[in-house]
């Protein structure tokens, strides 16, 4: 097992391996902010443990990253993006949009345009990885980190579901990971995954929440009836 932690300054390139690889692409919720130790309790290492070391799971999360190329911290401009492409992933899980939903920079058309471009960039890799779109976790309080709760809890689940279906029909995307519902959905039923004795944050999960997130990814990738 080689679970790779992305530091805020960039990612370490994965060591070549014969095992299949999973590239976890995302923002601070992929990186593991507010977890007790991102190297062991964010969702990628949790996923790696669930796979019992049979695959290499790489954490390419960048705190604050946006999908939009004109956002305040475009994922496209981070070394993690280049490293994710060059990791030769067999699976790619893309979870970006929470920072795009900040009130001062949300633009649905631009977000979808750039999301499609990122899907295309991974789909164009020669070995054709299985790409999964992940609906980000719900926001439990409006305006936390300047984020628009309506965009995150209403708009993103709808437009990402449509984007996934379109790309599944086109053969570019394999499936959808509904992290949003597993972590409480629109009814915000599971605040305990965000606020407990370990951590309390209306945006980022606690250790318990990151385990649930990893479970949602595991089910989507490897238990095909459980998306």
mmCIF file of C-alpha atoms in Angstrom:
data_model
loop_
_atom_site.group_PDB
_atom_site.id
_atom_site.type_symbol
_atom_site.label_atom_id
_atom_site.label_comp_id
_atom_site.label_asym_id
_atom_site.label_seq_id
_atom_site.Cartn_x
_atom_site.Cartn_y
_atom_site.Cartn_z
ATOM 1 C CA UNK A 1 0.000 0.000 0.000
ATOM 2 C CA UNK A 2 1.290 3.421 -0.918
ATOM 3 C CA UNK A 3 -1.156 6.102 0.127
ATOM 4 C CA UNK A 4 0.263 9.440 -0.948
ATOM 5 C CA UNK A 5 -0.365 12.667 0.977
ATOM 6 C CA UNK A 6 -0.392 15.912 -0.907
ATOM 7 C CA UNK A 7 1.252 18.729 0.986
ATOM 8 C CA UNK A 8 -0.094 22.232 0.531
ATOM 9 C CA UNK A 9 2.960 23.065 -1.545
ATOM 10 C CA UNK A 10 2.468 20.247 -4.023
ATOM 11 C CA UNK A 11 2.301 16.493 -4.556
ATOM 12 C CA UNK A 12 4.980 13.859 -4.554
ATOM 13 C CA UNK A 13 5.059 11.774 -7.684
ATOM 14 C CA UNK A 14 3.963 8.188 -7.074
ATOM 15 C CA UNK A 15 6.519 5.416 -7.221
ATOM 16 C CA UNK A 16 5.880 3.114 -10.196
ATOM 17 C CA UNK A 17 3.945 0.027 -9.168
ATOM 18 C CA UNK A 18 2.256 -2.979 -10.723
ATOM 19 C CA UNK A 19 -0.839 -2.405 -8.577
ATOM 20 C CA UNK A 20 -3.806 -0.542 -9.959
ATOM 21 C CA UNK A 21 -3.950 3.095 -8.922
ATOM 22 C CA UNK A 22 -6.678 5.484 -7.816
ATOM 23 C CA UNK A 23 -6.133 9.234 -8.206
ATOM 24 C CA UNK A 24 -8.224 11.263 -5.758
ATOM 25 C CA UNK A 25 -8.566 14.725 -7.292
ATOM 26 C CA UNK A 26 -10.111 17.498 -5.234
ATOM 27 C CA UNK A 27 -9.884 20.298 -2.725
ATOM 28 C CA UNK A 28 -9.508 20.421 1.065
ATOM 29 C CA UNK A 29 -12.228 17.791 1.544
ATOM 30 C CA UNK A 30 -10.068 15.380 -0.455
ATOM 31 C CA UNK A 31 -6.877 16.602 1.220
ATOM 32 C CA UNK A 32 -8.423 15.964 4.621
ATOM 33 C CA UNK A 33 -8.667 19.360 6.297
ATOM 34 C CA UNK A 34 -9.959 19.159 9.898
ATOM 35 C CA UNK A 35 -9.101 15.453 10.064
ATOM 36 C CA UNK A 36 -6.833 14.503 12.936
ATOM 37 C CA UNK A 37 -4.098 13.495 10.476
ATOM 38 C CA UNK A 38 -4.647 13.863 6.703
ATOM 39 C CA UNK A 39 -1.982 11.235 6.021
ATOM 40 C CA UNK A 40 -4.040 8.571 7.795
ATOM 41 C CA UNK A 41 -7.602 9.803 8.410
ATOM 42 C CA UNK A 42 -8.571 11.685 5.237
ATOM 43 C CA UNK A 43 -10.670 9.724 2.785
ATOM 44 C CA UNK A 44 -7.878 8.418 0.467
ATOM 45 C CA UNK A 45 -6.003 6.492 3.204
ATOM 46 C CA UNK A 46 -9.330 5.240 4.546
ATOM 47 C CA UNK A 47 -10.140 3.988 1.052
ATOM 48 C CA UNK A 48 -6.735 2.347 0.846
ATOM 49 C CA UNK A 49 -7.382 0.448 4.074
ATOM 50 C CA UNK A 50 -10.769 -0.696 2.777
ATOM 51 C CA UNK A 51 -8.973 -2.112 -0.263
ATOM 52 C CA UNK A 52 -6.571 -3.955 2.073
ATOM 53 C CA UNK A 53 -3.541 -2.623 0.242
ATOM 54 C CA UNK A 54 -4.506 -4.159 -3.085
ATOM 55 C CA UNK A 55 -4.394 -0.794 -4.892
ATOM 56 C CA UNK A 56 -2.331 2.367 -4.639
ATOM 57 C CA UNK A 57 -4.499 5.305 -3.573
ATOM 58 C CA UNK A 58 -3.061 8.776 -4.113
ATOM 59 C CA UNK A 59 -4.284 11.930 -2.424
ATOM 60 C CA UNK A 60 -4.104 14.786 -4.925
ATOM 61 C CA UNK A 61 -6.282 17.137 -2.886
ATOM 62 C CA UNK A 62 -5.351 20.823 -2.705
ATOM 63 C CA UNK A 63 -6.919 23.001 -0.042
ATOM 64 C CA UNK A 64 -8.865 25.891 -1.527
ATOM 65 C CA UNK A 65 -8.735 24.583 -5.101
ATOM 66 C CA UNK A 66 -11.425 25.437 -7.635
ATOM 67 C CA UNK A 67 -12.529 23.678 -10.787
ATOM 68 C CA UNK A 68 -12.880 26.997 -12.595
ATOM 69 C CA UNK A 69 -9.751 28.066 -14.386
ATOM 70 C CA UNK A 70 -10.426 31.665 -13.365
ATOM 71 C CA UNK A 71 -11.169 30.827 -9.720
ATOM 72 C CA UNK A 72 -9.058 32.134 -6.863
ATOM 73 C CA UNK A 73 -6.998 28.900 -6.748
ATOM 74 C CA UNK A 74 -7.470 26.913 -9.965
ATOM 75 C CA UNK A 75 -6.718 23.210 -9.605
ATOM 76 C CA UNK A 76 -5.406 23.376 -13.152
ATOM 77 C CA UNK A 77 -2.443 25.472 -12.019
ATOM 78 C CA UNK A 78 -1.428 23.226 -9.124
ATOM 79 C CA UNK A 79 1.322 20.626 -9.383
ATOM 80 C CA UNK A 80 -1.195 18.108 -8.039
ATOM 81 C CA UNK A 81 -3.075 18.229 -11.345
ATOM 82 C CA UNK A 82 0.019 17.379 -13.378
ATOM 83 C CA UNK A 83 0.950 14.686 -10.882
ATOM 84 C CA UNK A 84 -2.527 13.157 -11.067
ATOM 85 C CA UNK A 85 -2.280 12.934 -14.853
ATOM 86 C CA UNK A 86 1.216 11.449 -14.736
ATOM 87 C CA UNK A 87 0.302 8.914 -12.038
ATOM 88 C CA UNK A 88 -1.205 6.709 -14.768
ATOM 89 C CA UNK A 89 -4.380 6.172 -12.780
ATOM 90 C CA UNK A 90 -6.714 3.280 -13.402
ATOM 91 C CA UNK A 91 -9.441 5.164 -11.522
ATOM 92 C CA UNK A 92 -9.968 8.902 -11.125
ATOM 93 C CA UNK A 93 -12.340 10.401 -8.560
ATOM 94 C CA UNK A 94 -12.981 14.109 -9.177
ATOM 95 C CA UNK A 95 -14.524 16.098 -6.340
ATOM 96 C CA UNK A 96 -14.314 19.836 -6.964
ATOM 97 C CA UNK A 97 -16.934 22.541 -6.643
ATOM 98 C CA UNK A 98 -17.138 23.518 -2.991
ATOM 99 C CA UNK A 99 -14.744 26.442 -3.430
ATOM 100 C CA UNK A 100 -16.291 27.367 -6.768
ATOM 101 C CA UNK A 101 -19.520 27.911 -4.804
ATOM 102 C CA UNK A 102 -18.112 30.880 -2.917
ATOM 103 C CA UNK A 103 -20.474 33.802 -3.307
ATOM 104 C CA UNK A 104 -17.948 36.011 -5.065
ATOM 105 C CA UNK A 105 -16.981 33.538 -7.796
ATOM 106 C CA UNK A 106 -19.808 31.113 -8.587
ATOM 107 C CA UNK A 107 -20.473 30.866 -12.320
ATOM 108 C CA UNK A 108 -22.366 27.736 -13.309
ATOM 109 C CA UNK A 109 -21.616 27.906 -17.028
ATOM 110 C CA UNK A 110 -17.900 28.404 -16.511
ATOM 111 C CA UNK A 111 -17.787 25.715 -13.834
ATOM 112 C CA UNK A 112 -19.401 23.161 -16.135
ATOM 113 C CA UNK A 113 -17.211 24.173 -19.075
ATOM 114 C CA UNK A 114 -14.044 23.651 -17.054
ATOM 115 C CA UNK A 115 -15.343 20.466 -15.424
ATOM 116 C CA UNK A 116 -15.928 18.998 -18.871
ATOM 117 C CA UNK A 117 -12.423 20.008 -19.882
ATOM 118 C CA UNK A 118 -10.992 18.178 -16.867
ATOM 119 C CA UNK A 119 -13.000 15.066 -17.642
ATOM 120 C CA UNK A 120 -11.662 15.221 -21.187
ATOM 121 C CA UNK A 121 -8.073 15.599 -19.969
ATOM 122 C CA UNK A 122 -8.255 12.354 -17.984
ATOM 123 C CA UNK A 123 -10.356 10.564 -20.611
ATOM 124 C CA UNK A 124 -7.680 11.318 -23.205
ATOM 125 C CA UNK A 125 -5.018 9.363 -21.307
ATOM 126 C CA UNK A 126 -3.929 6.414 -23.391
ATOM 127 C CA UNK A 127 -4.991 3.710 -20.945
ATOM 128 C CA UNK A 128 -8.514 5.149 -20.502
ATOM 129 C CA UNK A 129 -9.006 5.315 -16.732
ATOM 130 C CA UNK A 130 -12.406 4.834 -15.132
ATOM 131 C CA UNK A 131 -13.529 8.359 -14.206
ATOM 132 C CA UNK A 132 -16.008 9.083 -11.429
ATOM 133 C CA UNK A 133 -17.700 12.395 -10.680
ATOM 134 C CA UNK A 134 -18.204 12.933 -6.964
ATOM 135 C CA UNK A 135 -20.937 15.223 -5.654
ATOM 136 C CA UNK A 136 -19.306 17.161 -2.788
ATOM 137 C CA UNK A 137 -20.519 16.944 0.780
ATOM 138 C CA UNK A 138 -23.325 19.245 1.950
ATOM 139 C CA UNK A 139 -22.717 22.606 3.585
ATOM 140 C CA UNK A 140 -24.295 22.705 7.038
ATOM 141 C CA UNK A 141 -24.250 26.481 7.460
ATOM 142 C CA UNK A 142 -24.692 29.195 4.852
ATOM 143 C CA UNK A 143 -21.790 31.568 4.151
ATOM 144 C CA UNK A 144 -19.173 29.421 5.893
ATOM 145 C CA UNK A 145 -15.887 30.294 4.163
ATOM 146 C CA UNK A 146 -18.038 32.615 1.975
ATOM 147 C CA UNK A 147 -19.750 29.562 0.433
ATOM 148 C CA UNK A 148 -23.300 29.661 -0.892
ATOM 149 C CA UNK A 149 -25.320 26.902 0.757
ATOM 150 C CA UNK A 150 -27.943 26.864 -1.996
ATOM 151 C CA UNK A 151 -25.320 26.284 -4.665
ATOM 152 C CA UNK A 152 -23.705 23.433 -2.742
ATOM 153 C CA UNK A 153 -26.854 21.765 -1.433
ATOM 154 C CA UNK A 154 -29.200 22.306 -4.383
ATOM 155 C CA UNK A 155 -27.382 23.282 -7.564
ATOM 156 C CA UNK A 156 -24.279 21.076 -7.481
ATOM 157 C CA UNK A 157 -26.110 17.763 -6.898
ATOM 158 C CA UNK A 158 -28.383 18.476 -9.847
ATOM 159 C CA UNK A 159 -25.869 19.752 -12.376
ATOM 160 C CA UNK A 160 -23.219 17.155 -11.503
ATOM 161 C CA UNK A 161 -25.738 14.337 -11.845
ATOM 162 C CA UNK A 162 -26.641 15.664 -15.298
ATOM 163 C CA UNK A 163 -22.970 16.071 -16.216
ATOM 164 C CA UNK A 164 -22.214 12.521 -15.131
ATOM 165 C CA UNK A 165 -25.124 11.095 -17.137
ATOM 166 C CA UNK A 166 -24.082 12.983 -20.257
ATOM 167 C CA UNK A 167 -20.510 11.762 -20.008
ATOM 168 C CA UNK A 168 -21.563 8.221 -19.169
ATOM 169 C CA UNK A 169 -23.603 8.214 -22.359
ATOM 170 C CA UNK A 170 -20.516 9.465 -24.206
ATOM 171 C CA UNK A 171 -18.346 6.759 -22.660
ATOM 172 C CA UNK A 172 -16.052 9.170 -20.836
ATOM 173 C CA UNK A 173 -17.313 8.772 -17.263
ATOM 174 C CA UNK A 174 -17.894 5.458 -15.531
ATOM 175 C CA UNK A 175 -20.089 6.556 -12.645
ATOM 176 C CA UNK A 176 -21.236 8.960 -9.981
ATOM 177 C CA UNK A 177 -20.210 9.052 -6.315
ATOM 178 C CA UNK A 178 -22.975 10.542 -4.196
ATOM 179 C CA UNK A 179 -20.947 11.775 -1.249
ATOM 180 C CA UNK A 180 -23.576 14.481 -0.805
ATOM 181 C CA UNK A 181 -26.337 12.073 0.221
ATOM 182 C CA UNK A 182 -24.112 9.871 2.333
ATOM 183 C CA UNK A 183 -23.018 12.841 4.440
ATOM 184 C CA UNK A 184 -26.512 14.162 5.083
ATOM 185 C CA UNK A 185 -27.923 15.421 1.789
ATOM 186 C CA UNK A 186 -30.279 18.366 1.451
ATOM 187 C CA UNK A 187 -31.989 17.511 4.742
ATOM 188 C CA UNK A 188 -28.643 17.825 6.566
ATOM 189 C CA UNK A 189 -29.324 14.681 8.560
ATOM 190 C CA UNK A 190 -25.774 13.835 9.633
ATOM 191 C CA UNK A 191 -24.165 16.799 11.349
ATOM 192 C CA UNK A 192 -22.430 14.263 13.586
ATOM 193 C CA UNK A 193 -20.104 13.577 10.637
ATOM 194 C CA UNK A 194 -18.977 17.198 10.760
ATOM 195 C CA UNK A 195 -19.182 18.111 14.421
ATOM 196 C CA UNK A 196 -17.962 15.892 17.251
ATOM 197 C CA UNK A 197 -15.286 15.927 19.945
ATOM 198 C CA UNK A 198 -12.561 15.531 17.303
ATOM 199 C CA UNK A 199 -13.614 18.366 14.993
ATOM 200 C CA UNK A 200 -16.517 20.740 14.441
ATOM 201 C CA UNK A 201 -16.816 22.411 11.048
ATOM 202 C CA UNK A 202 -19.869 23.015 8.859
ATOM 203 C CA UNK A 203 -17.933 22.351 5.657
ATOM 204 C CA UNK A 204 -15.224 19.759 6.339
ATOM 205 C CA UNK A 205 -16.008 16.341 7.803
ATOM 206 C CA UNK A 206 -14.554 14.986 11.013
ATOM 207 C CA UNK A 207 -12.602 11.727 11.047
ATOM 208 C CA UNK A 208 -15.914 9.866 11.239
ATOM 209 C CA UNK A 209 -17.214 11.771 8.212
ATOM 210 C CA UNK A 210 -14.096 11.036 6.187
ATOM 211 C CA UNK A 211 -14.629 7.330 6.826
ATOM 212 C CA UNK A 212 -18.182 7.645 5.496
ATOM 213 C CA UNK A 213 -16.867 9.557 2.474
ATOM 214 C CA UNK A 214 -14.332 6.805 1.757
ATOM 215 C CA UNK A 215 -17.092 4.215 2.056
ATOM 216 C CA UNK A 216 -19.196 6.087 -0.508
ATOM 217 C CA UNK A 217 -16.266 6.072 -2.934
ATOM 218 C CA UNK A 218 -15.548 2.391 -2.288
ATOM 219 C CA UNK A 219 -19.166 1.433 -2.945
ATOM 220 C CA UNK A 220 -19.368 3.494 -6.131
ATOM 221 C CA UNK A 221 -16.164 2.038 -7.576
ATOM 222 C CA UNK A 222 -16.390 -1.560 -6.456
ATOM 223 C CA UNK A 223 -20.013 -2.336 -5.531
ATOM 224 C CA UNK A 224 -21.723 -1.300 -8.740
ATOM 225 C CA UNK A 225 -25.275 -1.430 -7.410
ATOM 226 C CA UNK A 226 -24.450 0.995 -4.575
ATOM 227 C CA UNK A 227 -23.832 4.375 -6.259
#
